[in-house]
C-alpha cells in the first residue's frame, strides 16, 4: 500500500522560506503525478501546485505562483515544495497527494493517495 509522508513544516516569519518534502513508499513517483494542497481551519482544502509524472510539467495556483516551486527527485522518490516570500495567509496544513499512474489530474478528487500533512505557520 502506498504511503506518503510530508515533512519540513514549521513556524516562519512573513517573507521567509520553507521547503516541504513528500517521501513516498510503495509508489514510484517517476510514474505518478503529484500535487500539493493546503487546508486552513474551517476552510476547504485548496490546490497549491502539481507536477506531472514526467517532472517536466508544473501547475500552480494563482495565489502561490512566482513564490512556490514544485520539483521532484526520482532517485530519492521525493517531491518538494519550495516556498518563498511566505505570507500569513499561507498558514495551513500542507498535504501531498498522488493521482493515477500516467494521468493528468485536474481536481483534488483525481488524487487517490494522501499524506497526513505538515503544519506551516507564517507569522506577521
C-alpha atoms as one frame of an Amber mdcrd trajectory, in Angstrom:
protein
   0.000   0.000   0.000   1.359   3.386  -0.994   2.225   5.824   1.762   3.174
   9.478   1.568   4.865  11.330   4.410   5.228  15.096   4.458   7.906  16.906
   6.406   9.560  20.295   6.612   6.741  22.328   8.076   7.239  24.768  10.887
   6.932  28.336  12.074   8.449  31.072   9.939   8.237  34.834   9.735   6.462
  36.527   6.854   8.832  36.884   3.939  10.751  33.787   4.923  11.161  30.477
   3.153  10.390  26.868   3.843  10.955  23.650   1.928   8.462  20.841   2.263
   9.233  17.250   1.373   6.944  14.402   0.424   8.539  10.985   0.629   6.771
   8.008  -0.883   6.871   4.301  -0.225   5.006   1.696  -2.225   4.715   4.086
  -5.161   7.330   5.297  -7.610   6.905   8.998  -8.288   8.537   8.719 -11.693
   5.245   7.261 -12.939   2.768   9.360 -10.959   1.663  12.976 -10.940   1.950
  14.597  -7.513   0.146  17.575  -6.079   0.417  19.778  -3.029  -2.694  21.004
  -1.268  -3.307  23.025   1.852  -6.123  23.437   4.302  -6.619  26.078   6.957
  -9.027  25.523   9.870 -12.626  25.992   8.769 -11.704  26.223   5.106 -11.838
  23.930   2.111  -8.753  22.081   1.057  -7.250  24.005  -1.837  -4.890  23.198
  -4.640  -1.390  24.621  -4.411   0.800  23.006  -7.056   1.123  19.956  -9.251
   3.952  18.250 -11.067   3.379  15.828 -13.912   4.645  12.284 -13.847   7.445
  13.204 -16.245   8.525  16.022 -13.950   8.524  18.458 -16.862   5.071  19.945
 -16.435   4.096  22.047 -13.421   0.974  23.958 -12.468   0.430  26.474  -9.677
  -2.474  28.184  -8.025  -2.558  31.904  -8.739  -2.092  32.623  -5.049   1.334
  30.976  -4.970   2.721  31.311  -8.482   6.096  33.079  -8.627   6.620  32.252
  -4.947   6.384  28.458  -4.731   8.221  25.863  -6.774   7.364  22.184  -7.003
  10.015  19.682  -8.008  10.894  16.043  -7.593  13.906  13.820  -7.205  13.195
  10.414  -8.692  16.326   8.904  -7.173  15.025   9.761  -3.704  11.383   9.168
  -4.631  10.604  12.523  -3.085   8.628  15.577  -4.193   9.433  19.017  -2.841
   7.631  22.287  -2.445   9.943  25.256  -2.092   8.030  28.142  -0.573   9.484
  31.629  -0.723   8.154  35.044   0.272   5.735  33.401   2.655   2.674  35.299
   3.791   0.433  34.825   6.837  -2.328  33.640   4.505  -0.107  30.713   3.550
  -0.643  29.300   7.036  -2.260  25.879   6.731  -1.680  22.172   6.916   0.031
  21.151   3.712  -0.660  17.792   2.131   0.950  15.976  -0.739  -1.023  13.554
  -2.840  -0.532  11.359  -5.867  -3.011  10.617  -8.618  -3.362   7.757 -11.064
  -0.363   6.409 -12.875   0.386   8.341 -16.077  -2.674  10.559 -15.603  -3.173
  14.322 -15.596  -5.249  15.236 -12.528  -7.378  18.369 -12.654  -9.235  18.294
  -9.308  -8.487  17.063  -5.805 -10.821  14.148  -6.468  -8.352  12.802  -9.004
  -5.849  12.081  -6.231  -6.127   8.684  -4.582  -3.279   8.694  -2.069  -2.717
  11.360   0.562  -0.192  12.065   3.257  -1.098  13.108   6.790   0.024  16.686
   6.322   2.592  19.025   7.811   1.790  22.285   9.560   3.079  25.540   8.122
   2.596  28.664  10.196   3.629  32.086   8.943   3.712  34.883  11.481   3.341
  38.557  10.668
